[in-house]
Amino acid sequence: MDNKDTTHSHLLSFLNAIPPVDFCCVYGSTLHSTDPGKSTMVDYILGVSDPLQWHSENLKMNADHYASWMVLLGGAKLITNVADKLGVGVHFNPYVTWNNKVNMLVDNLDIETINSVNLRAAVSAALLLLPPKFTEEDLYAKICSLSYMGDVRMLFAEDRNKVKKIVQGQFDLFQSMYKPFLEEYEGKDFLRFSSSKNQLANISQDCGLPVTHSHISFLPPTVRSQMGMKIGKKKVISESGKVGNGNELGFGSREEAAKCMQKALRRTVMVSSARQAVSGVLTVGGVKAARYLTSKMCKAWRSWTRT
């Protein structure tokens, strides 16, 4: 068994300690660390079709995963309600007892297909925010930064150089993830590639309105909806010359579209991150929350004080 199989089996073994899940992936610096000697926690995302039932079972197996007041006052129902109604449908726990961008371990919900749609949306969003000419690293950095745009944690609890470190430390992973979409866009003449001295691609893009409208069409429905509320829906002319059905978003310029999208993304991330932060404090308890926040703030402070 090679090292990759050993790591995969080790990561899967965590699932023996919890009730069955429909989806599981692991992500973060532990998987693609640039510092092998550094000890970091493993980040898991678990997906289940019935959260109430799953938390009921996990309470019997791992009551210490939850804040004691939630267990005493409401159990699984309260835990689920806090995640759904106060948070964004996610129960967060930063310190699950265990001795030990995304590797899927279990996928019974076809999340991989959904993730493909998200990756294309991320490429289009990043391209709208980039100038006519940029490097391959610029593209991946812009894609990575979308997740933190408006995130309240970036104000005081995140490394200011986080995006740069993620991209430089996992460059090969970014290339493999986004290669199919870049080739697709190159085939449509949205992008043009040329090699540089360091073998990284220099990229130029078509910034015309037809391509801008194509990028907008790949954005998530919630983002397009927010953009529509700001500028209204207009009829636009497609690349073939046909008039749209009135449900497309029309902008007078690429800059207008990019600015509107950026505001929509920033608001979405800001609201979600704030709700999840409050929910996380309640669900994990004051002690764990304080420990986690202190750790994050120390990392952020070090990044700001380094020269």
PDB file of C-alpha atoms in Angstrom:
ATOM      1  CA  MET A   1       0.000   0.000   0.000  1.00  0.00           C
ATOM      2  CA  ASP A   2       1.506   3.332  -1.061  1.00  0.00           C
ATOM      3  CA  ASN A   3       1.589   6.481   1.046  1.00  0.00           C
ATOM      4  CA  LYS A   4      -1.501   7.928  -0.663  1.00  0.00           C
ATOM      5  CA  ASP A   5      -3.580   4.846   0.157  1.00  0.00           C
ATOM      6  CA  THR A   6      -2.302   4.856   3.737  1.00  0.00           C
ATOM      7  CA  THR A   7      -3.282   8.505   4.198  1.00  0.00           C
ATOM      8  CA  HIS A   8      -6.711   7.864   2.664  1.00  0.00           C
ATOM      9  CA  SER A   9      -7.334   4.894   4.972  1.00  0.00           C
ATOM     10  CA  HIS A  10      -6.190   6.882   7.982  1.00  0.00           C
ATOM     11  CA  LEU A  11      -8.542   9.732   7.164  1.00  0.00           C
ATOM     12  CA  LEU A  12     -11.417   7.317   6.602  1.00  0.00           C
ATOM     13  CA  SER A  13     -10.858   5.713  10.009  1.00  0.00           C
ATOM     14  CA  PHE A  14     -12.290   8.821  11.674  1.00  0.00           C
ATOM     15  CA  LEU A  15     -15.694   7.872  10.272  1.00  0.00           C
ATOM     16  CA  ASN A  16     -15.717   4.784  12.492  1.00  0.00           C
ATOM     17  CA  ALA A  17     -16.094   7.078  15.513  1.00  0.00           C
ATOM     18  CA  ILE A  18     -19.278   8.815  14.298  1.00  0.00           C
ATOM     19  CA  PRO A  19     -22.662   7.810  12.829  1.00  0.00           C
ATOM     20  CA  PRO A  20     -22.790   7.085   9.061  1.00  0.00           C
ATOM     21  CA  VAL A  21     -22.660  10.117   6.745  1.00  0.00           C
ATOM     22  CA  ASP A  22     -23.733  10.663   3.136  1.00  0.00           C
ATOM     23  CA  PHE A  23     -20.791  12.872   2.275  1.00  0.00           C
ATOM     24  CA  CYS A  24     -17.343  13.486   3.690  1.00  0.00           C
ATOM     25  CA  CYS A  25     -14.347  15.413   2.471  1.00  0.00           C
ATOM     26  CA  VAL A  26     -11.160  16.653   4.067  1.00  0.00           C
ATOM     27  CA  TYR A  27      -9.331  19.840   3.178  1.00  0.00           C
ATOM     28  CA  GLY A  28      -6.778  22.349   4.364  1.00  0.00           C
ATOM     29  CA  SER A  29      -3.069  22.607   4.996  1.00  0.00           C
ATOM     30  CA  THR A  30      -2.804  19.132   6.539  1.00  0.00           C
ATOM     31  CA  LEU A  31      -3.378  17.514   3.135  1.00  0.00           C
ATOM     32  CA  HIS A  32      -1.092  19.768   1.118  1.00  0.00           C
ATOM     33  CA  SER A  33       1.257  21.165   3.704  1.00  0.00           C
ATOM     34  CA  THR A  34       4.389  23.056   2.688  1.00  0.00           C
ATOM     35  CA  ASP A  35       5.797  22.439   6.162  1.00  0.00           C
ATOM     36  CA  PRO A  36       5.808  18.666   6.910  1.00  0.00           C
ATOM     37  CA  GLY A  37       7.075  19.204  10.436  1.00  0.00           C
ATOM     38  CA  LYS A  38       4.175  21.428  11.373  1.00  0.00           C
ATOM     39  CA  SER A  39       1.360  19.849  13.397  1.00  0.00           C
ATOM     40  CA  THR A  40      -2.078  20.886  12.165  1.00  0.00           C
ATOM     41  CA  MET A  41      -5.594  19.663  12.654  1.00  0.00           C
ATOM     42  CA  VAL A  42      -7.502  17.818   9.936  1.00  0.00           C
ATOM     43  CA  ASP A  43     -10.512  19.721   8.594  1.00  0.00           C
ATOM     44  CA  TYR A  44     -13.536  17.557   7.766  1.00  0.00           C
ATOM     45  CA  ILE A  45     -16.823  18.513   6.120  1.00  0.00           C
ATOM     46  CA  LEU A  46     -19.615  16.018   6.765  1.00  0.00           C
ATOM     47  CA  GLY A  47     -22.932  15.965   4.923  1.00  0.00           C
ATOM     48  CA  VAL A  48     -26.062  14.106   6.020  1.00  0.00           C
ATOM     49  CA  SER A  49     -29.604  13.964   4.629  1.00  0.00           C
ATOM     50  CA  ASP A  50     -31.252  14.022   8.089  1.00  0.00           C
ATOM     51  CA  PRO A  51     -29.275  16.267  10.498  1.00  0.00           C
ATOM     52  CA  LEU A  52     -31.730  15.764  13.396  1.00  0.00           C
ATOM     53  CA  GLN A  53     -31.395  11.991  13.262  1.00  0.00           C
ATOM     54  CA  TRP A  54     -27.627  12.187  12.823  1.00  0.00           C
ATOM     55  CA  HIS A  55     -27.109  14.491  15.825  1.00  0.00           C
ATOM     56  CA  SER A  56     -29.404  12.256  17.921  1.00  0.00           C
ATOM     57  CA  GLU A  57     -27.155   9.288  17.186  1.00  0.00           C
ATOM     58  CA  ASN A  58     -23.931  11.252  17.620  1.00  0.00           C
ATOM     59  CA  LEU A  59     -25.069  12.527  21.021  1.00  0.00           C
ATOM     60  CA  LYS A  60     -25.156   8.916  22.196  1.00  0.00           C
ATOM     61  CA  MET A  61     -21.703   8.232  20.782  1.00  0.00           C
ATOM     62  CA  ASN A  62     -19.921  11.582  21.269  1.00  0.00           C
ATOM     63  CA  ALA A  63     -21.733  13.919  23.637  1.00  0.00           C
ATOM     64  CA  ASP A  64     -18.474  15.823  24.135  1.00  0.00           C
ATOM     65  CA  HIS A  65     -18.733  17.130  20.553  1.00  0.00           C
ATOM     66  CA  TYR A  66     -21.366  19.604  21.752  1.00  0.00           C
ATOM     67  CA  ALA A  67     -21.677  22.436  24.238  1.00  0.00           C
ATOM     68  CA  SER A  68     -23.029  21.012  27.486  1.00  0.00           C
ATOM     69  CA  TRP A  69     -25.848  23.564  27.723  1.00  0.00           C
ATOM     70  CA  MET A  70     -27.202  22.487  24.335  1.00  0.00           C
ATOM     71  CA  VAL A  71     -27.168  18.838  25.342  1.00  0.00           C
ATOM     72  CA  LEU A  72     -29.024  19.594  28.593  1.00  0.00           C
ATOM     73  CA  LEU A  73     -31.585  22.087  27.285  1.00  0.00           C
ATOM     74  CA  GLY A  74     -32.600  20.740  23.921  1.00  0.00           C
ATOM     75  CA  GLY A  75     -30.407  17.958  22.626  1.00  0.00           C
ATOM     76  CA  ALA A  76     -30.410  17.167  18.920  1.00  0.00           C
ATOM     77  CA  LYS A  77     -33.412  19.376  18.129  1.00  0.00           C
ATOM     78  CA  LEU A  78     -31.794  22.494  19.622  1.00  0.00           C
ATOM     79  CA  ILE A  79     -28.463  21.706  17.961  1.00  0.00           C
ATOM     80  CA  THR A  80     -30.153  21.387  14.565  1.00  0.00           C
ATOM     81  CA  ASN A  81     -32.268  24.528  15.022  1.00  0.00           C
ATOM     82  CA  VAL A  82     -29.269  26.661  15.975  1.00  0.00           C
ATOM     83  CA  ALA A  83     -27.386  25.461  12.890  1.00  0.00           C
ATOM     84  CA  ASP A  84     -30.324  25.972  10.528  1.00  0.00           C
ATOM     85  CA  LYS A  85     -31.965  29.124  11.826  1.00  0.00           C
ATOM     86  CA  LEU A  86     -29.097  31.066  13.380  1.00  0.00           C
ATOM     87  CA  GLY A  87     -26.199  29.699  11.373  1.00  0.00           C
ATOM     88  CA  VAL A  88     -26.125  28.655   7.725  1.00  0.00           C
ATOM     89  CA  GLY A  89     -27.076  25.009   8.134  1.00  0.00           C
ATOM     90  CA  VAL A  90     -23.657  23.964   9.430  1.00  0.00           C
ATOM     91  CA  HIS A  91     -22.729  22.642  12.888  1.00  0.00           C
ATOM     92  CA  PHE A  92     -19.153  23.708  13.596  1.00  0.00           C
ATOM     93  CA  ASN A  93     -16.748  22.069  16.040  1.00  0.00           C
ATOM     94  CA  PRO A  94     -13.061  23.069  15.952  1.00  0.00           C
ATOM     95  CA  TYR A  95     -11.791  20.550  18.503  1.00  0.00           C
ATOM     96  CA  VAL A  96     -13.241  17.075  17.973  1.00  0.00           C
ATOM     97  CA  THR A  97     -10.977  14.637  19.826  1.00  0.00           C
ATOM     98  CA  TRP A  98      -8.936  12.750  17.245  1.00  0.00           C
ATOM     99  CA  ASN A  99      -5.287  11.710  17.165  1.00  0.00           C
ATOM    100  CA  ASN A 100      -4.447  12.737  14.118  1.00  0.00           C
ATOM    101  CA  LYS A 101      -8.389  22.169  -1.181  1.00  0.00           C
ATOM    102  CA  VAL A 102     -10.540  18.959  -0.986  1.00  0.00           C
ATOM    103  CA  ASN A 103     -10.259  15.174  -0.916  1.00  0.00           C
ATOM    104  CA  MET A 104     -13.638  13.441  -1.022  1.00  0.00           C
ATOM    105  CA  LEU A 105     -13.852  10.292   1.101  1.00  0.00           C
ATOM    106  CA  VAL A 106     -17.600   9.579   0.838  1.00  0.00           C
ATOM    107  CA  ASP A 107     -20.016  10.989  -1.740  1.00  0.00           C
ATOM    108  CA  ASN A 108     -23.536   9.565  -1.789  1.00  0.00           C
ATOM    109  CA  LEU A 109     -25.071  12.967  -2.587  1.00  0.00           C
ATOM    110  CA  ASP A 110     -23.294  13.554  -5.938  1.00  0.00           C
ATOM    111  CA  ILE A 111     -21.493  16.547  -4.439  1.00  0.00           C
ATOM    112  CA  GLU A 112     -18.694  16.108  -6.978  1.00  0.00           C
ATOM    113  CA  THR A 113     -21.062  17.145  -9.780  1.00  0.00           C
ATOM    114  CA  ILE A 114     -22.197  20.184  -7.788  1.00  0.00           C
ATOM    115  CA  ASN A 115     -18.566  21.033  -7.069  1.00  0.00           C
ATOM    116  CA  SER A 116     -17.838  21.062 -10.800  1.00  0.00           C
ATOM    117  CA  VAL A 117     -20.513  23.737 -11.258  1.00  0.00           C
ATOM    118  CA  ASN A 118     -18.973  25.720  -8.401  1.00  0.00           C
ATOM    119  CA  LEU A 119     -15.484  25.526  -9.895  1.00  0.00           C
ATOM    120  CA  ARG A 120     -16.711  26.927 -13.218  1.00  0.00           C
ATOM    121  CA  ALA A 121     -18.551  29.704 -11.365  1.00  0.00           C
ATOM    122  CA  ALA A 122     -15.370  30.550  -9.443  1.00  0.00           C
ATOM    123  CA  VAL A 123     -13.339  30.834 -12.647  1.00  0.00           C
ATOM    124  CA  SER A 124     -15.906  33.161 -14.232  1.00  0.00           C
ATOM    125  CA  ALA A 125     -16.181  35.309 -11.107  1.00  0.00           C
ATOM    126  CA  ALA A 126     -12.409  35.634 -10.854  1.00  0.00           C
ATOM    127  CA  LEU A 127     -12.065  36.540 -14.534  1.00  0.00           C
ATOM    128  CA  LEU A 128     -14.617  39.325 -14.161  1.00  0.00           C
ATOM    129  CA  LEU A 129     -12.441  40.835 -11.424  1.00  0.00           C
ATOM    130  CA  LEU A 130      -9.124  40.492 -13.265  1.00  0.00           C
ATOM    131  CA  PRO A 131      -7.596  42.904 -15.829  1.00  0.00           C
ATOM    132  CA  PRO A 132      -7.166  42.027 -19.528  1.00  0.00           C
ATOM    133  CA  LYS A 133      -3.729  40.492 -18.859  1.00  0.00           C
ATOM    134  CA  PHE A 134      -2.613  38.512 -15.795  1.00  0.00           C
ATOM    135  CA  THR A 135      -0.609  35.491 -14.713  1.00  0.00           C
ATOM    136  CA  GLU A 136      -1.759  32.004 -13.841  1.00  0.00           C
ATOM    137  CA  GLU A 137      -0.907  32.673 -10.192  1.00  0.00           C
ATOM    138  CA  ASP A 138      -2.978  35.873 -10.273  1.00  0.00           C
ATOM    139  CA  LEU A 139      -5.972  33.834 -11.451  1.00  0.00           C
ATOM    140  CA  TYR A 140      -5.696  31.237  -8.689  1.00  0.00           C
ATOM    141  CA  ALA A 141      -5.152  33.920  -6.056  1.00  0.00           C
ATOM    142  CA  LYS A 142      -8.284  35.731  -7.210  1.00  0.00           C
ATOM    143  CA  ILE A 143     -10.281  32.469  -7.164  1.00  0.00           C
ATOM    144  CA  CYS A 144      -9.029  31.694  -3.656  1.00  0.00           C
ATOM    145  CA  SER A 145      -9.803  35.214  -2.418  1.00  0.00           C
ATOM    146  CA  LEU A 146     -13.485  34.868  -3.356  1.00  0.00           C
ATOM    147  CA  SER A 147     -14.049  32.716  -0.259  1.00  0.00           C
ATOM    148  CA  TYR A 148     -12.740  35.470   2.033  1.00  0.00           C
ATOM    149  CA  MET A 149     -14.280  38.499   0.329  1.00  0.00           C
ATOM    150  CA  GLY A 150     -16.305  40.159   3.101  1.00  0.00           C
ATOM    151  CA  ASP A 151     -15.512  37.442   5.662  1.00  0.00           C
ATOM    152  CA  VAL A 152     -15.647  39.071   9.106  1.00  0.00           C
ATOM    153  CA  ARG A 153     -12.780  36.859  10.301  1.00  0.00           C
ATOM    154  CA  MET A 154     -10.394  38.586   7.897  1.00  0.00           C
ATOM    155  CA  LEU A 155     -10.721  41.750   9.986  1.00  0.00           C
ATOM    156  CA  PHE A 156      -9.046  40.284  13.043  1.00  0.00           C
ATOM    157  CA  ALA A 157      -8.688  36.493  13.017  1.00  0.00           C
ATOM    158  CA  GLU A 158      -7.000  35.433   9.777  1.00  0.00           C
ATOM    159  CA  ASP A 159      -3.462  35.543   8.410  1.00  0.00           C
ATOM    160  CA  ARG A 160      -3.262  38.534   6.057  1.00  0.00           C
ATOM    161  CA  ASN A 161      -1.115  36.398   3.710  1.00  0.00           C
ATOM    162  CA  LYS A 162      -3.455  33.398   3.798  1.00  0.00           C
ATOM    163  CA  VAL A 163      -4.485  33.512   0.134  1.00  0.00           C
ATOM    164  CA  LYS A 164      -0.894  33.843  -1.084  1.00  0.00           C
ATOM    165  CA  LYS A 165       0.249  30.945   1.113  1.00  0.00           C
ATOM    166  CA  ILE A 166      -2.608  28.716  -0.032  1.00  0.00           C
ATOM    167  CA  VAL A 167      -1.928  29.318  -3.726  1.00  0.00           C
ATOM    168  CA  GLN A 168       1.854  29.017  -3.559  1.00  0.00           C
ATOM    169  CA  GLY A 169       1.701  25.957  -1.296  1.00  0.00           C
ATOM    170  CA  GLN A 170      -0.883  24.124  -3.432  1.00  0.00           C
ATOM    171  CA  PHE A 171      -0.189  25.439  -6.930  1.00  0.00           C
ATOM    172  CA  ASP A 172      -0.183  22.003  -8.576  1.00  0.00           C
ATOM    173  CA  LEU A 173      -3.555  21.242  -7.001  1.00  0.00           C
ATOM    174  CA  PHE A 174      -5.045  24.472  -8.360  1.00  0.00           C
ATOM    175  CA  GLN A 175      -3.724  23.621 -11.821  1.00  0.00           C
ATOM    176  CA  SER A 176      -5.265  20.144 -11.816  1.00  0.00           C
ATOM    177  CA  MET A 177      -8.608  21.395 -10.472  1.00  0.00           C
ATOM    178  CA  TYR A 178      -9.076  24.254 -12.920  1.00  0.00           C
ATOM    179  CA  LYS A 179      -7.335  22.942 -16.046  1.00  0.00           C
ATOM    180  CA  PRO A 180     -10.545  21.559 -17.674  1.00  0.00           C
ATOM    181  CA  PHE A 181     -12.341  24.894 -17.305  1.00  0.00           C
ATOM    182  CA  LEU A 182      -9.398  26.937 -18.568  1.00  0.00           C
ATOM    183  CA  GLU A 183      -9.140  24.663 -21.604  1.00  0.00           C
ATOM    184  CA  GLU A 184     -12.871  25.056 -22.159  1.00  0.00           C
ATOM    185  CA  TYR A 185     -12.603  28.845 -22.023  1.00  0.00           C
ATOM    186  CA  GLU A 186      -9.578  28.797 -24.309  1.00  0.00           C
ATOM    187  CA  GLY A 187     -11.589  26.759 -26.820  1.00  0.00           C
ATOM    188  CA  LYS A 188     -14.308  29.426 -26.725  1.00  0.00           C
ATOM    189  CA  ASP A 189     -11.666  32.145 -27.262  1.00  0.00           C
ATOM    190  CA  PHE A 190     -12.420  33.649 -23.854  1.00  0.00           C
ATOM    191  CA  LEU A 191      -8.747  33.165 -22.912  1.00  0.00           C
ATOM    192  CA  ARG A 192      -5.377  33.088 -24.632  1.00  0.00           C
ATOM    193  CA  PHE A 193      -2.257  31.551 -23.072  1.00  0.00           C
ATOM    194  CA  SER A 194       1.451  32.203 -23.513  1.00  0.00           C
ATOM    195  CA  SER A 195       4.392  30.767 -21.593  1.00  0.00           C
ATOM    196  CA  SER A 196       6.730  32.842 -19.446  1.00  0.00           C
ATOM    197  CA  LYS A 197      10.336  32.273 -18.413  1.00  0.00           C
ATOM    198  CA  ASN A 198       9.335  30.426 -15.239  1.00  0.00           C
ATOM    199  CA  GLN A 199       7.021  28.083 -17.188  1.00  0.00           C
ATOM    200  CA  LEU A 200       3.905  29.666 -15.680  1.00  0.00           C
ATOM    201  CA  ALA A 201       1.263  30.831 -18.092  1.00  0.00           C
ATOM    202  CA  ASN A 202       0.618  34.436 -18.944  1.00  0.00           C
ATOM    203  CA  ILE A 203      -3.056  34.862 -19.752  1.00  0.00           C
ATOM    204  CA  SER A 204      -5.010  37.451 -21.693  1.00  0.00           C
ATOM    205  CA  GLN A 205      -8.792  37.509 -21.792  1.00  0.00           C
ATOM    206  CA  ASP A 206     -11.592  38.825 -23.963  1.00  0.00           C
ATOM    207  CA  CYS A 207     -13.206  41.644 -21.989  1.00  0.00           C
ATOM    208  CA  GLY A 208     -16.076  42.266 -24.390  1.00  0.00           C
ATOM    209  CA  LEU A 209     -19.683  42.423 -23.245  1.00  0.00           C
ATOM    210  CA  PRO A 210     -20.764  39.115 -24.884  1.00  0.00           C
ATOM    211  CA  VAL A 211     -18.091  37.236 -22.914  1.00  0.00           C
ATOM    212  CA  THR A 212     -18.981  39.220 -19.784  1.00  0.00           C
ATOM    213  CA  HIS A 213     -22.595  38.083 -20.116  1.00  0.00           C
ATOM    214  CA  SER A 214     -21.390  34.480 -20.542  1.00  0.00           C
ATOM    215  CA  HIS A 215     -19.383  34.713 -17.315  1.00  0.00           C
ATOM    216  CA  ILE A 216     -22.408  36.129 -15.496  1.00  0.00           C
ATOM    217  CA  SER A 217     -24.524  33.203 -16.684  1.00  0.00           C
ATOM    218  CA  PHE A 218     -22.138  30.800 -14.899  1.00  0.00           C
ATOM    219  CA  LEU A 219     -22.452  32.556 -11.523  1.00  0.00           C
ATOM    220  CA  PRO A 220     -24.546  30.980  -8.741  1.00  0.00           C
ATOM    221  CA  PRO A 221     -28.293  31.771  -8.926  1.00  0.00           C
ATOM    222  CA  THR A 222     -28.234  33.571  -5.568  1.00  0.00           C
ATOM    223  CA  VAL A 223     -25.482  35.914  -6.776  1.00  0.00           C
ATOM    224  CA  ARG A 224     -27.256  36.599 -10.067  1.00  0.00           C
ATOM    225  CA  SER A 225     -30.459  37.273  -8.147  1.00  0.00           C
ATOM    226  CA  GLN A 226     -28.759  39.875  -5.949  1.00  0.00           C
ATOM    227  CA  MET A 227     -27.189  41.464  -9.003  1.00  0.00           C
ATOM    228  CA  GLY A 228     -30.596  41.563 -10.687  1.00  0.00           C
ATOM    229  CA  MET A 229     -32.142  43.369  -7.733  1.00  0.00           C
ATOM    230  CA  LYS A 230     -29.479  46.053  -8.023  1.00  0.00           C
ATOM    231  CA  ILE A 231     -29.627  46.741 -11.757  1.00  0.00           C
ATOM    232  CA  GLY A 232     -32.876  45.155 -12.900  1.00  0.00           C
ATOM    233  CA  LYS A 233     -33.315  42.575 -15.620  1.00  0.00           C
ATOM    234  CA  LYS A 234     -32.800  43.704 -19.174  1.00  0.00           C
ATOM    235  CA  LYS A 235     -32.790  42.097 -22.571  1.00  0.00           C
ATOM    236  CA  VAL A 236     -29.289  41.448 -23.824  1.00  0.00           C
ATOM    237  CA  ILE A 237     -27.940  40.434 -27.223  1.00  0.00           C
ATOM    238  CA  SER A 238     -26.148  37.078 -27.277  1.00  0.00           C
ATOM    239  CA  GLU A 239     -23.004  36.273 -29.263  1.00  0.00           C
ATOM    240  CA  SER A 240     -25.189  34.836 -32.049  1.00  0.00           C
ATOM    241  CA  GLY A 241     -27.103  38.105 -32.274  1.00  0.00           C
ATOM    242  CA  LYS A 242     -30.296  36.750 -30.742  1.00  0.00           C
ATOM    243  CA  VAL A 243     -32.147  38.797 -28.147  1.00  0.00           C
ATOM    244  CA  GLY A 244     -32.358  37.189 -24.692  1.00  0.00           C
ATOM    245  CA  ASN A 245     -35.593  36.227 -22.997  1.00  0.00           C
ATOM    246  CA  GLY A 246     -35.529  39.086 -20.507  1.00  0.00           C
ATOM    247  CA  ASN A 247     -34.328  36.913 -17.620  1.00  0.00           C
ATOM    248  CA  GLU A 248     -30.672  37.683 -18.287  1.00  0.00           C
ATOM    249  CA  LEU A 249     -28.725  40.454 -16.622  1.00  0.00           C
ATOM    250  CA  GLY A 250     -27.699  43.319 -18.846  1.00  0.00           C
ATOM    251  CA  PHE A 251     -24.820  45.671 -18.023  1.00  0.00           C
ATOM    252  CA  GLY A 252     -23.536  48.666 -19.897  1.00  0.00           C
ATOM    253  CA  SER A 253     -19.919  47.734 -19.251  1.00  0.00           C
ATOM    254  CA  ARG A 254     -17.731  44.964 -17.868  1.00  0.00           C
ATOM    255  CA  GLU A 255     -16.639  47.246 -15.030  1.00  0.00           C
ATOM    256  CA  GLU A 256     -20.261  47.757 -13.982  1.00  0.00           C
ATOM    257  CA  ALA A 257     -20.854  43.998 -13.971  1.00  0.00           C
ATOM    258  CA  ALA A 258     -17.694  43.289 -11.965  1.00  0.00           C
ATOM    259  CA  LYS A 259     -18.506  45.955  -9.382  1.00  0.00           C
ATOM    260  CA  CYS A 260     -22.073  44.701  -8.969  1.00  0.00           C
ATOM    261  CA  MET A 261     -20.922  41.079  -8.631  1.00  0.00           C
ATOM    262  CA  GLN A 262     -18.254  42.019  -6.099  1.00  0.00           C
ATOM    263  CA  LYS A 263     -20.841  43.761  -3.917  1.00  0.00           C
ATOM    264  CA  ALA A 264     -23.149  40.746  -4.113  1.00  0.00           C
ATOM    265  CA  LEU A 265     -20.347  38.326  -3.211  1.00  0.00           C
ATOM    266  CA  ARG A 266     -19.086  40.497  -0.376  1.00  0.00           C
ATOM    267  CA  ARG A 267     -22.557  40.771   1.144  1.00  0.00           C
ATOM    268  CA  THR A 268     -23.215  37.040   0.813  1.00  0.00           C
ATOM    269  CA  VAL A 269     -19.927  36.059   2.462  1.00  0.00           C
ATOM    270  CA  MET A 270     -20.180  38.731   5.165  1.00  0.00           C
ATOM    271  CA  VAL A 271     -23.688  37.727   6.254  1.00  0.00           C
ATOM    272  CA  SER A 272     -22.925  34.004   6.136  1.00  0.00           C
ATOM    273  CA  SER A 273     -19.634  34.317   8.023  1.00  0.00           C
ATOM    274  CA  ALA A 274     -21.201  36.497  10.729  1.00  0.00           C
ATOM    275  CA  ARG A 275     -24.140  34.126  11.220  1.00  0.00           C
ATOM    276  CA  GLN A 276     -21.858  31.107  11.316  1.00  0.00           C
ATOM    277  CA  ALA A 277     -19.500  32.798  13.782  1.00  0.00           C
ATOM    278  CA  VAL A 278     -22.343  33.432  16.238  1.00  0.00           C
ATOM    279  CA  SER A 279     -23.730  29.933  15.731  1.00  0.00           C
ATOM    280  CA  GLY A 280     -20.273  28.426  16.230  1.00  0.00           C
ATOM    281  CA  VAL A 281     -19.761  30.152  19.582  1.00  0.00           C
ATOM    282  CA  LEU A 282     -23.085  28.803  20.827  1.00  0.00           C
ATOM    283  CA  THR A 283     -22.653  25.255  19.563  1.00  0.00           C
ATOM    284  CA  VAL A 284     -19.097  24.562  20.757  1.00  0.00           C
ATOM    285  CA  GLY A 285     -19.291  26.437  24.068  1.00  0.00           C
ATOM    286  CA  GLY A 286     -17.413  29.419  25.441  1.00  0.00           C
ATOM    287  CA  VAL A 287     -14.177  27.659  26.387  1.00  0.00           C
ATOM    288  CA  LYS A 288     -13.612  25.969  23.022  1.00  0.00           C
ATOM    289  CA  ALA A 289     -14.694  29.094  21.157  1.00  0.00           C
ATOM    290  CA  ALA A 290     -12.270  31.269  23.128  1.00  0.00           C
ATOM    291  CA  ARG A 291      -9.438  28.788  22.599  1.00  0.00           C
ATOM    292  CA  TYR A 292     -10.078  28.626  18.854  1.00  0.00           C
ATOM    293  CA  LEU A 293     -10.474  32.394  18.455  1.00  0.00           C
ATOM    294  CA  THR A 294      -7.308  33.083  20.455  1.00  0.00           C
ATOM    295  CA  SER A 295      -5.358  30.711  18.234  1.00  0.00           C
ATOM    296  CA  LYS A 296      -6.664  32.376  15.069  1.00  0.00           C
ATOM    297  CA  MET A 297      -6.015  35.898  16.387  1.00  0.00           C
ATOM    298  CA  CYS A 298      -2.438  35.010  17.338  1.00  0.00           C
ATOM    299  CA  LYS A 299      -1.796  33.762  13.806  1.00  0.00           C
ATOM    300  CA  ALA A 300      -3.351  36.922  12.388  1.00  0.00           C
ATOM    301  CA  TRP A 301      -1.256  39.136  14.669  1.00  0.00           C
ATOM    302  CA  ARG A 302       1.960  37.372  13.663  1.00  0.00           C
ATOM    303  CA  SER A 303       1.132  37.906   9.981  1.00  0.00           C
ATOM    304  CA  TRP A 304       0.632  41.645  10.553  1.00  0.00           C
ATOM    305  CA  THR A 305       3.781  42.129  12.632  1.00  0.00           C
ATOM    306  CA  ARG A 306       6.164  40.237  10.325  1.00  0.00           C
ATOM    307  CA  THR A 307       8.296  42.349   8.075  1.00  0.00           C
TER     308      THR A 307
END
